XYZ file of C-alpha atoms in Angstrom:
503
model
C -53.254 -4.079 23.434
C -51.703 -0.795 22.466
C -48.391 -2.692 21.143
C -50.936 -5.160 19.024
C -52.599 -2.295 17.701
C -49.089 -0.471 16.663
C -47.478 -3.914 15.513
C -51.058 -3.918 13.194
C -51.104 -0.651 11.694
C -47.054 -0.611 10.938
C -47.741 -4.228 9.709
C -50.432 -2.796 6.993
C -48.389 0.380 6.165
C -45.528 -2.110 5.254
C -48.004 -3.787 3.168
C -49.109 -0.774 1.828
C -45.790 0.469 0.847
C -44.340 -2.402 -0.613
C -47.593 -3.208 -3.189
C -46.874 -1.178 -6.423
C -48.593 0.852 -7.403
C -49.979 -1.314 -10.702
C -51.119 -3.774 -7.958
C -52.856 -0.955 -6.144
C -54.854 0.184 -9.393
C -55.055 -3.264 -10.837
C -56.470 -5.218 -8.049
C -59.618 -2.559 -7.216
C -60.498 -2.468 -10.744
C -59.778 -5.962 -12.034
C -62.324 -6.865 -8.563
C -64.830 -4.501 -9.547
C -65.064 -5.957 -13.239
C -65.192 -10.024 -11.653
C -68.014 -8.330 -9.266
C -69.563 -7.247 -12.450
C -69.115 -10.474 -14.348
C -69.905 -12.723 -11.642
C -73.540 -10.403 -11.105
C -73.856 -10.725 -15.065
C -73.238 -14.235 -15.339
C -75.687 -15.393 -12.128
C -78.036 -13.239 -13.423
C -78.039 -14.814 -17.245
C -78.119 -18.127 -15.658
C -80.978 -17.716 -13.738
C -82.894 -15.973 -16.501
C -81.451 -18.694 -18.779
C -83.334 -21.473 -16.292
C -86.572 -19.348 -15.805
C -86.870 -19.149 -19.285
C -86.483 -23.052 -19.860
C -88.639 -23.558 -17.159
C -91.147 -21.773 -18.734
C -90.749 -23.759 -21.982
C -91.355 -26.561 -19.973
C -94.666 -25.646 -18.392
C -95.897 -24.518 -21.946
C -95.182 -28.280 -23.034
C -96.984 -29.724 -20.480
C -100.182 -27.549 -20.541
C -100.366 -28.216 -24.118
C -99.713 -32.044 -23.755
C -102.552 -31.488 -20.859
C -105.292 -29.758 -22.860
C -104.367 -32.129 -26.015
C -104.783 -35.440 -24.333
C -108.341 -33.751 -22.788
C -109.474 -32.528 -26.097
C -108.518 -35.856 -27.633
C -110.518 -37.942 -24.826
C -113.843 -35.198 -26.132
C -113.729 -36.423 -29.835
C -113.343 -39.747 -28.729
C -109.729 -40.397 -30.240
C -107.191 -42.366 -29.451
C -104.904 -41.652 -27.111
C -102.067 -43.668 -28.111
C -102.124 -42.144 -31.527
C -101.442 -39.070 -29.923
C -98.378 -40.339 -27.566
C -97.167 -41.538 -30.639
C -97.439 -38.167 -32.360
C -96.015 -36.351 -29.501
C -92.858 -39.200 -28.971
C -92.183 -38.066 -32.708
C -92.669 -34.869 -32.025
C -90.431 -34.163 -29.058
C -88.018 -37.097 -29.909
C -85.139 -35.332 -28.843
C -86.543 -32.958 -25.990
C -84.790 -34.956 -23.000
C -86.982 -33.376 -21.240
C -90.009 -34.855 -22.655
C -88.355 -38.412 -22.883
C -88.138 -37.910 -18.914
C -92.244 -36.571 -18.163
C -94.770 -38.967 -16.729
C -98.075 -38.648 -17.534
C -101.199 -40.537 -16.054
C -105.153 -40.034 -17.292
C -107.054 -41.388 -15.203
C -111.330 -42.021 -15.109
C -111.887 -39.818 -12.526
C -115.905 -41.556 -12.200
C -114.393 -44.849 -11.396
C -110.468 -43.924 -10.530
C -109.213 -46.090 -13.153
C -106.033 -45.113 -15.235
C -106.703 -44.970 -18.653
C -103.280 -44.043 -20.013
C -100.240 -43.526 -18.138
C -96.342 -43.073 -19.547
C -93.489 -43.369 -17.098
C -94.283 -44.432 -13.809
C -97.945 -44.213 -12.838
C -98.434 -40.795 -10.729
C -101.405 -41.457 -8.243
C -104.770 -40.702 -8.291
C -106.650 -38.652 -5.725
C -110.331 -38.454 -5.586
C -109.920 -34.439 -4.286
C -108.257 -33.936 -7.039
C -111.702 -34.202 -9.280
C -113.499 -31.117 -7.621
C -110.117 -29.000 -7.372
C -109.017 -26.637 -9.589
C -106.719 -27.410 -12.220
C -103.206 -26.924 -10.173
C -99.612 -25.992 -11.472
C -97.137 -26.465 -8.842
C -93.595 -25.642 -10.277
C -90.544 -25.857 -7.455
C -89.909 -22.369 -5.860
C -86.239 -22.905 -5.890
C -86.210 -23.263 -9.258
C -84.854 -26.628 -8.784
C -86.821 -29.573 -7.014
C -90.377 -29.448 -5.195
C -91.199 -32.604 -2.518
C -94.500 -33.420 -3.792
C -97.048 -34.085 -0.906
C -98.019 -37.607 -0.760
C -95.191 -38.427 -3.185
C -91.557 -39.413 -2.969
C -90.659 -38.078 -5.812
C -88.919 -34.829 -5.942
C -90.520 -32.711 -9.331
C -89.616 -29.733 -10.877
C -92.800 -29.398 -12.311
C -96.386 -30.758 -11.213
C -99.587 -30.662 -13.101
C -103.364 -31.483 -12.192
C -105.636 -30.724 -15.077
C -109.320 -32.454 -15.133
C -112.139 -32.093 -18.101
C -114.775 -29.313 -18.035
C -117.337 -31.848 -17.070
C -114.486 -33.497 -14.569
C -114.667 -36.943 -15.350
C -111.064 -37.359 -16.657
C -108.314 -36.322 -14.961
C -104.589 -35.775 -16.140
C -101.470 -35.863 -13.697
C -97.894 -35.072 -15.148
C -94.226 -34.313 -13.694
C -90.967 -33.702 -14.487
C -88.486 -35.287 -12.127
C -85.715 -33.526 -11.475
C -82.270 -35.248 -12.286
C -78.517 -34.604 -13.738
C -80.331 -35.316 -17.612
C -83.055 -32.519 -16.585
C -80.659 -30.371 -14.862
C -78.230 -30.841 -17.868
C -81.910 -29.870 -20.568
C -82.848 -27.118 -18.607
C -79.443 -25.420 -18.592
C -79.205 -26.097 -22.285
C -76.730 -23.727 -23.517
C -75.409 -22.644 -20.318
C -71.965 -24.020 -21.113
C -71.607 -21.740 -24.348
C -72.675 -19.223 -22.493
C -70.043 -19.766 -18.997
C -67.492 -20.316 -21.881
C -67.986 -16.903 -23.499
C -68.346 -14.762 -20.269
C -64.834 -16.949 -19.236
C -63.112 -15.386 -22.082
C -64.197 -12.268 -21.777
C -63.633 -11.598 -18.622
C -59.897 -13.251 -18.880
C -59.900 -10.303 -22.217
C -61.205 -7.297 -19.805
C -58.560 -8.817 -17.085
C -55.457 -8.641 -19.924
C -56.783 -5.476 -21.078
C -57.001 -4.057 -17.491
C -53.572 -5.598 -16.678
C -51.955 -3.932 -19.804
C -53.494 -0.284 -19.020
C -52.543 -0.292 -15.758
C -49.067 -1.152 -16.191
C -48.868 1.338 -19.035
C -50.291 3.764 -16.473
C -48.271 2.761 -13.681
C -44.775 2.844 -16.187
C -45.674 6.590 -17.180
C -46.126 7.316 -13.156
C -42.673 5.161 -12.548
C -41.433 7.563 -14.904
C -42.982 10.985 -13.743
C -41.494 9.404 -9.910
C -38.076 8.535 -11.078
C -38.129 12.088 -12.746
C -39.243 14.154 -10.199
C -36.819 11.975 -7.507
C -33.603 12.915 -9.598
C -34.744 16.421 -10.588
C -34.539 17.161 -6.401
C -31.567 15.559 -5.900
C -29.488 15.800 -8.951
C -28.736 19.480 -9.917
C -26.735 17.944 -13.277
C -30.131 15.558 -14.333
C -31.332 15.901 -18.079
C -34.827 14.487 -18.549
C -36.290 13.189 -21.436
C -39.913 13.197 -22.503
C -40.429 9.639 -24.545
C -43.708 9.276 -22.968
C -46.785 8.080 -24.986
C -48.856 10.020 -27.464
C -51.936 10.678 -24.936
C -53.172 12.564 -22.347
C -50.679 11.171 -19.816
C -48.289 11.500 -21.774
C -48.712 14.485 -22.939
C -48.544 16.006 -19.198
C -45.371 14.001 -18.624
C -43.740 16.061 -21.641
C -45.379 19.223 -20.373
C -43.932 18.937 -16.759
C -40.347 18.074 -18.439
C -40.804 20.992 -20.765
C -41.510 22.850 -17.761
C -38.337 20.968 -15.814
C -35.698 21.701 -18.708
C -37.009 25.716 -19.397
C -37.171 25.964 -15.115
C -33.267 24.729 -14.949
C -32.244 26.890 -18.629
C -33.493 29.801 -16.706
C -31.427 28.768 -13.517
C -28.293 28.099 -15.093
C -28.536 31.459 -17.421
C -29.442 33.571 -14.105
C -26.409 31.488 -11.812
C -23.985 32.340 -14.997
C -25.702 36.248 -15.636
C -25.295 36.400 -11.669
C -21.297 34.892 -11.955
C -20.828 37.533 -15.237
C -21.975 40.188 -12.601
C -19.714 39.187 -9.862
C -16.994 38.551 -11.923
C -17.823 42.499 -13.535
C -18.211 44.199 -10.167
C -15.330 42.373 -9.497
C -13.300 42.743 -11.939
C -14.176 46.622 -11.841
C -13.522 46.879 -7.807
C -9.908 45.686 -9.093
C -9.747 48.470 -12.144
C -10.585 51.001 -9.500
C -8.621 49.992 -7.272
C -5.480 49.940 -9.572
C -6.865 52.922 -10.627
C -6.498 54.635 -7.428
C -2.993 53.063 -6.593
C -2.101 54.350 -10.155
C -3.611 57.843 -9.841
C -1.671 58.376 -6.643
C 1.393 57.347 -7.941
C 1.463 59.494 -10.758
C 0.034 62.448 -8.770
C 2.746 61.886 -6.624
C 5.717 62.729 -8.539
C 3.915 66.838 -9.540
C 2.689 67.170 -6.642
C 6.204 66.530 -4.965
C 8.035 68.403 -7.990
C 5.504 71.930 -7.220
C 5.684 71.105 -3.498
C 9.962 71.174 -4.071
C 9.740 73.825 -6.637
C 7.267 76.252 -4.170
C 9.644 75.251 -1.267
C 12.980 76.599 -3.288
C 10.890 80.041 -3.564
C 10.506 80.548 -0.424
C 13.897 79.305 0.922
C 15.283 81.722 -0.952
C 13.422 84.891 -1.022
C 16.520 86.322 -2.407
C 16.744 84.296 -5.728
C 17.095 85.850 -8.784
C 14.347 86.634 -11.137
C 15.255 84.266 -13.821
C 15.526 80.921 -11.819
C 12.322 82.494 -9.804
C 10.413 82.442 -13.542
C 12.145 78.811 -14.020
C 10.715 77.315 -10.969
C 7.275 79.183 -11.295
C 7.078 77.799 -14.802
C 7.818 74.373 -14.071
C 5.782 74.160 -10.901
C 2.646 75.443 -13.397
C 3.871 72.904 -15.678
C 3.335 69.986 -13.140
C -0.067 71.434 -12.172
C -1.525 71.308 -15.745
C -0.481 67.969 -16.050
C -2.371 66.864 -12.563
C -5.086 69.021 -13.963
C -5.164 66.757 -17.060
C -4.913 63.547 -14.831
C -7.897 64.913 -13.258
C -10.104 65.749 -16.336
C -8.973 62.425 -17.961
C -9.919 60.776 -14.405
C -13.272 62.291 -14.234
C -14.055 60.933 -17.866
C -13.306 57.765 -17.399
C -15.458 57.798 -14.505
C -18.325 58.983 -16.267
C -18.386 55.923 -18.419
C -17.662 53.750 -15.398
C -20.235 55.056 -13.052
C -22.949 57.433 -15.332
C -22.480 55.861 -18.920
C -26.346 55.054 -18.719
C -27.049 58.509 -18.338
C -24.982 60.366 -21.135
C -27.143 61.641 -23.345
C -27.321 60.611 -27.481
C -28.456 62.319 -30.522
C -28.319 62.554 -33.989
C -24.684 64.304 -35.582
C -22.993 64.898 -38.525
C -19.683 63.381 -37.654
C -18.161 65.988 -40.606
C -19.186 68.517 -38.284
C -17.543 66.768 -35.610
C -14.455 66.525 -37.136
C -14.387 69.965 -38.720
C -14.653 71.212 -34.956
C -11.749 69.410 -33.782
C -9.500 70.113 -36.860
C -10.663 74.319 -36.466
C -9.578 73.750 -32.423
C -6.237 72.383 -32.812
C -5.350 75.104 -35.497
C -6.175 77.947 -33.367
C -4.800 76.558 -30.066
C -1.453 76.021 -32.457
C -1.643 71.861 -31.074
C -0.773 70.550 -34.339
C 2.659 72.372 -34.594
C 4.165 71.371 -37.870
C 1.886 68.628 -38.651
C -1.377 68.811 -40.890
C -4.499 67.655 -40.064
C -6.938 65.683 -42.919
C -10.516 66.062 -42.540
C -12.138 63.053 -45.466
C -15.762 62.678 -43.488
C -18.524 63.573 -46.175
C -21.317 66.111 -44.898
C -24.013 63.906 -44.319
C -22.496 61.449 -42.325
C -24.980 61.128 -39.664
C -24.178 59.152 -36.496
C -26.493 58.408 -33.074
C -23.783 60.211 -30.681
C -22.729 62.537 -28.181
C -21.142 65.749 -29.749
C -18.630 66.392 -26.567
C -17.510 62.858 -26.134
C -16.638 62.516 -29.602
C -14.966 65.751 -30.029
C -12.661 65.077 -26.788
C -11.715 61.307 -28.339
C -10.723 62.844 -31.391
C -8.424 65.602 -29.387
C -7.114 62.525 -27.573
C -6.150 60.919 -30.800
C -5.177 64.169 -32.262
C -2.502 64.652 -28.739
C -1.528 61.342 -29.298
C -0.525 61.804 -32.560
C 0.917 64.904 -32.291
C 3.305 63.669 -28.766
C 4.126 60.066 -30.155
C 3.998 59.869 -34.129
C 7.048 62.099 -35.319
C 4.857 62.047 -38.251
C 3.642 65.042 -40.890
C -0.122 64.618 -41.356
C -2.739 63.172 -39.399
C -7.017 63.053 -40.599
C -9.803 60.949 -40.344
C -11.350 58.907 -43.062
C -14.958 56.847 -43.827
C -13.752 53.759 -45.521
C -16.850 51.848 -45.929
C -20.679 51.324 -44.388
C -22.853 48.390 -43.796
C -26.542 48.617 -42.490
C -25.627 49.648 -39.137
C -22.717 51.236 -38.408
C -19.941 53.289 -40.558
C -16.472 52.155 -40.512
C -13.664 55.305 -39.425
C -10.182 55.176 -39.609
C -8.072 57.866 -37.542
C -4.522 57.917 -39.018
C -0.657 59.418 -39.101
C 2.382 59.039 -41.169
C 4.596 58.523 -38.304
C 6.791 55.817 -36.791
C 4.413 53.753 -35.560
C 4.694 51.670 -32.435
C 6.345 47.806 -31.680
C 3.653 44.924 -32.640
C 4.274 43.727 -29.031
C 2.740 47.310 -27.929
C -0.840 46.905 -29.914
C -2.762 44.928 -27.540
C -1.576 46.764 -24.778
C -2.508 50.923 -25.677
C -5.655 50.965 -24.650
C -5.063 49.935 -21.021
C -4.869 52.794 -18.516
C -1.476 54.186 -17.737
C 0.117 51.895 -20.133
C 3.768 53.561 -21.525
C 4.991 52.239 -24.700
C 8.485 53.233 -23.343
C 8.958 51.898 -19.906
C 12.273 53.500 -19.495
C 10.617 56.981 -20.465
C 9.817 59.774 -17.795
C 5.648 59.784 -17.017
C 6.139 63.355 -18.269
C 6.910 61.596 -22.277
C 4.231 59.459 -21.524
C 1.447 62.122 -20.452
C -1.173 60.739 -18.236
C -1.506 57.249 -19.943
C -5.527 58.057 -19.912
C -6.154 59.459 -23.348
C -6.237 56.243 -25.234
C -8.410 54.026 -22.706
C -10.896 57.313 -23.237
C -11.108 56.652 -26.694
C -11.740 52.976 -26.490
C -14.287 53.689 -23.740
C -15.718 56.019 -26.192
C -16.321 54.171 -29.001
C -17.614 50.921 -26.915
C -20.034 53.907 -25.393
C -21.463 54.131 -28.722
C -21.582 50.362 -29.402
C -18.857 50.802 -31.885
C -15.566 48.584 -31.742
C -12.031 49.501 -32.439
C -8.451 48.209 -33.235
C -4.975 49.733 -33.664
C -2.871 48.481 -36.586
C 0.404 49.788 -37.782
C -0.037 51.537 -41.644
C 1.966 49.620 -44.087
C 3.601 53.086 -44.964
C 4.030 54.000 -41.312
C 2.174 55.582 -38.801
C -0.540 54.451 -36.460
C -4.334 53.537 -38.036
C -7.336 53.211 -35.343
C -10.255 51.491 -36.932
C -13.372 52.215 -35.351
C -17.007 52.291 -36.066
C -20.186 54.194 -35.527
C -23.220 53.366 -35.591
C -26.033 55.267 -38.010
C -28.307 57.240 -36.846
C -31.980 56.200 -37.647
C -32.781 60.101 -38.552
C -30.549 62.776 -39.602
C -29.871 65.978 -37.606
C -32.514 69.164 -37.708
């Protein structure tokens, strides 16, 4: 019994799975609407019958009460029969009604059309009786073998005279009584094969748009490369369908733009887990070689405590030497991991970047930096920038060392060649010798040496330039080296304005 009961059950879920869904809404609601029809259409028959019936019964009272008012004024009956046969000449329901007067003194028949319907003397002292067939249909009369759908017994006031009529019931009577009733099955027909079309066509409309929204919502979980579209319908549905794809394709956009921010950040952190590292391998390397030529210098001192003053100043000068350049590594080290590590933090403000200049240009005339070389200060007063004073003074030192080491040149300055909305555009020059075009791209990476055959000691730390480009970038600027077309080395860079000048 248990198997029979599972067999069952997975027997109807197969059923249930394999009927569509259409079928599933189609078939409740297309039943519901026959239901609906069918109750409509037995209940308009029926009141379609009752209401011919009733016609009926109205015919034959007044056929009753005419014949008995005719028989008072002493008329002729067959004038009236003739009337009436005129009258109701095509009623087939008349042409089928029997009617028999009869004397009810003497029980004769005094007039009778159609077959002669008997005469009973109880019939005299009863009531006037209607006896109409309460299945709307046929009645077994007692005492008669006729079947009637209608039965009348009607007698005078003073009850001498006594009228019998019927209405046999047959396919011509049937056929009278439901008089219309084939218009009527027609009509309901074609409306209810309409509301079945109309059903049929909403549903599978309804049950495409759900096809859809499955199909959809199938691929979307299992295929990470799926573009929807949204050509649903212009309605409700389909206005939800667009909605949830709306929703689908902004969902994904934000999932691809956080899997490619989150690859940009891996690939940063990455990429600056390499800088450092190269970094570090770099930094010891080049604080290798000082710290070995003080160690060897320090190590000659004291080997020979007996060594002459001179060579004792040599090797003290050249050991401090070597220290002020690790000392430099170091500061230059430290900057560049301010940007790296606190660049967020650095405070900005509002400068004159004349001022700026006129501080660095004062500094390297006093320290005695710029030896022979002159330095060209052609930054406006009023220049206002959104900056930090200290970084910008120490790139501008960088450039001016750089310069002043590299360019062989005569002069050096800083210029404002033009201004757009948002940022000024700076040019830091020389008249020098320039540098190899195969150099340019390469001067702002750290501990890059124009001249690989060159001592690190020509070079200086190889920091001072990637300072200034992390400078600029620091202060959303951008900047490019270019060799002058009279010689020399040009960095472009910008600024950007400050939104207020300085108190």
């Amino acid at each position: 019994m248990a198997e029979i009961s599972r067999h069952v059950r997975g027997s109807a879920m197969a059923l249930k799975i394999k009927l569509a869904y259409q079928w599933r809404l189609f078939l409740p609601l297309i039943g519901l609407l026959w239901v609906m029809i069918g109750c409509m259409m037995w209940w308009q028959y029926h009141r379609e019958e009752d209401m011919r019936q009733d016609e009926v019964r109205q015919m034959m009272d007044f056929i009753n009460a005419r014949i008995l008012f005719e028989r008072e004024v002493d008329n002729d009956v067959y004038d009236l029969f003739a009337f009436l046969g005129q009258y109701y000449r095509e009623d087939p329901i008349y042409s089928k009604m029997r009617i028999s007067v009869y004397d009810a003194v003497n029980g004769v028949c005094i007039y009778s059309r159609g077959e002669l319907l008997p005469f009973d003397e109880a019939d005299r002292n009863a009531p006037n009786t209607e006896i109409v067939g309460d299945d709307g249909h046929r009645l077994e009369l007692a005492g008669h073998r006729q079947k009637s759908l209608y039965y009348s017994i009607t007698h005078s006031q003073d009850r001498n005279v006594v009228v019998y009529s019927a209405v046999p019931y047959d396919s011509m009577v049937a056929d009278a009584l439901m008089g219309g009733a084939t218009e009527i099955w027609v009509a309901i027909g074609i409306l209810a094969l309409a509301i079945t079309l109309v059903a049929f066509l909403t549903t599978t409309y309804v049950s495409n748009t759900l096809k859809r929204l499955r199909n959809f919502a199938t691929r979307a979980a299992h295929d990470e490369s799926f573009i929807p579209d949204d050509k649903f319908g212009h309605d409700e549905l389909g206005e939800i369908g667009r909605q949830i794809v709306h929703i689908f394709n902004a969902r994904s956009e934000a999932v691809k733009n956080m899997k490619r921010e989150h690859e940009l950040t891996l690939k940063t952190i990455e990429e600056k887990n390499l800088m450092k590292r190269r970094m570090t391998n770099n930094v010891s390397h080049e604080l290798k070689t000082p710290v070995c030529i003080v160690k060897g210098y320090l190590d000659t001192i004291v080997d020979n405590p007996d060594m002459d003053e001179r060579s004792r100043d040599h090797f003290i000068r050249k050991a401090q030497e070597n220290i002020n350049r690790m000392d430099s590594l170091i500061k230059d080290i430290s900057t560049l991991n301010r940007f790296d590590d606190g660049a967020d933090v650095i405070p900005t403000e509002p400068i004159d970047y004349h001022d700026v200049v006129l501080t660095v240009e004062g500094e390297n005339e006093e320290s005695g930096l710029l030896r022979d070389m002159k330095f060209e200060n052609h930054v406006p007063e009023g220049t206002f920038v959104d900056g930090n004073f200290s970084l910008l003074v120490a790139m501008l030192h960088n450039l001016t060392k750089n310069a002043v080491m590299y360019s062989q040149g005569t002069k050096l300055g800083v210029r404002i060649d033009s201004e757009d909305d948002e940022f000024y555009h700076f040019t830091f020059y020389d008249n020098g010798v320039g540098v190899g075009e195969e150099h340019l791209p390469h001067l702002f990476e750290r501990f890059y040496c124009v001249d690989s055959g060159r001592s690190r000691k020509s070079c200086g730390t190889g920091l001072g330039l990637p300072i200034v480009y992390d400078t600029v970038v620091f202060h959303g600027g951008e900047i490019s080296i270019t060799n002058a077309s009279e010689g020399g080395l040009e960095f472009h860079y910008t600024l950007r304005k400050s939104a207020e000048p300085a108190e």
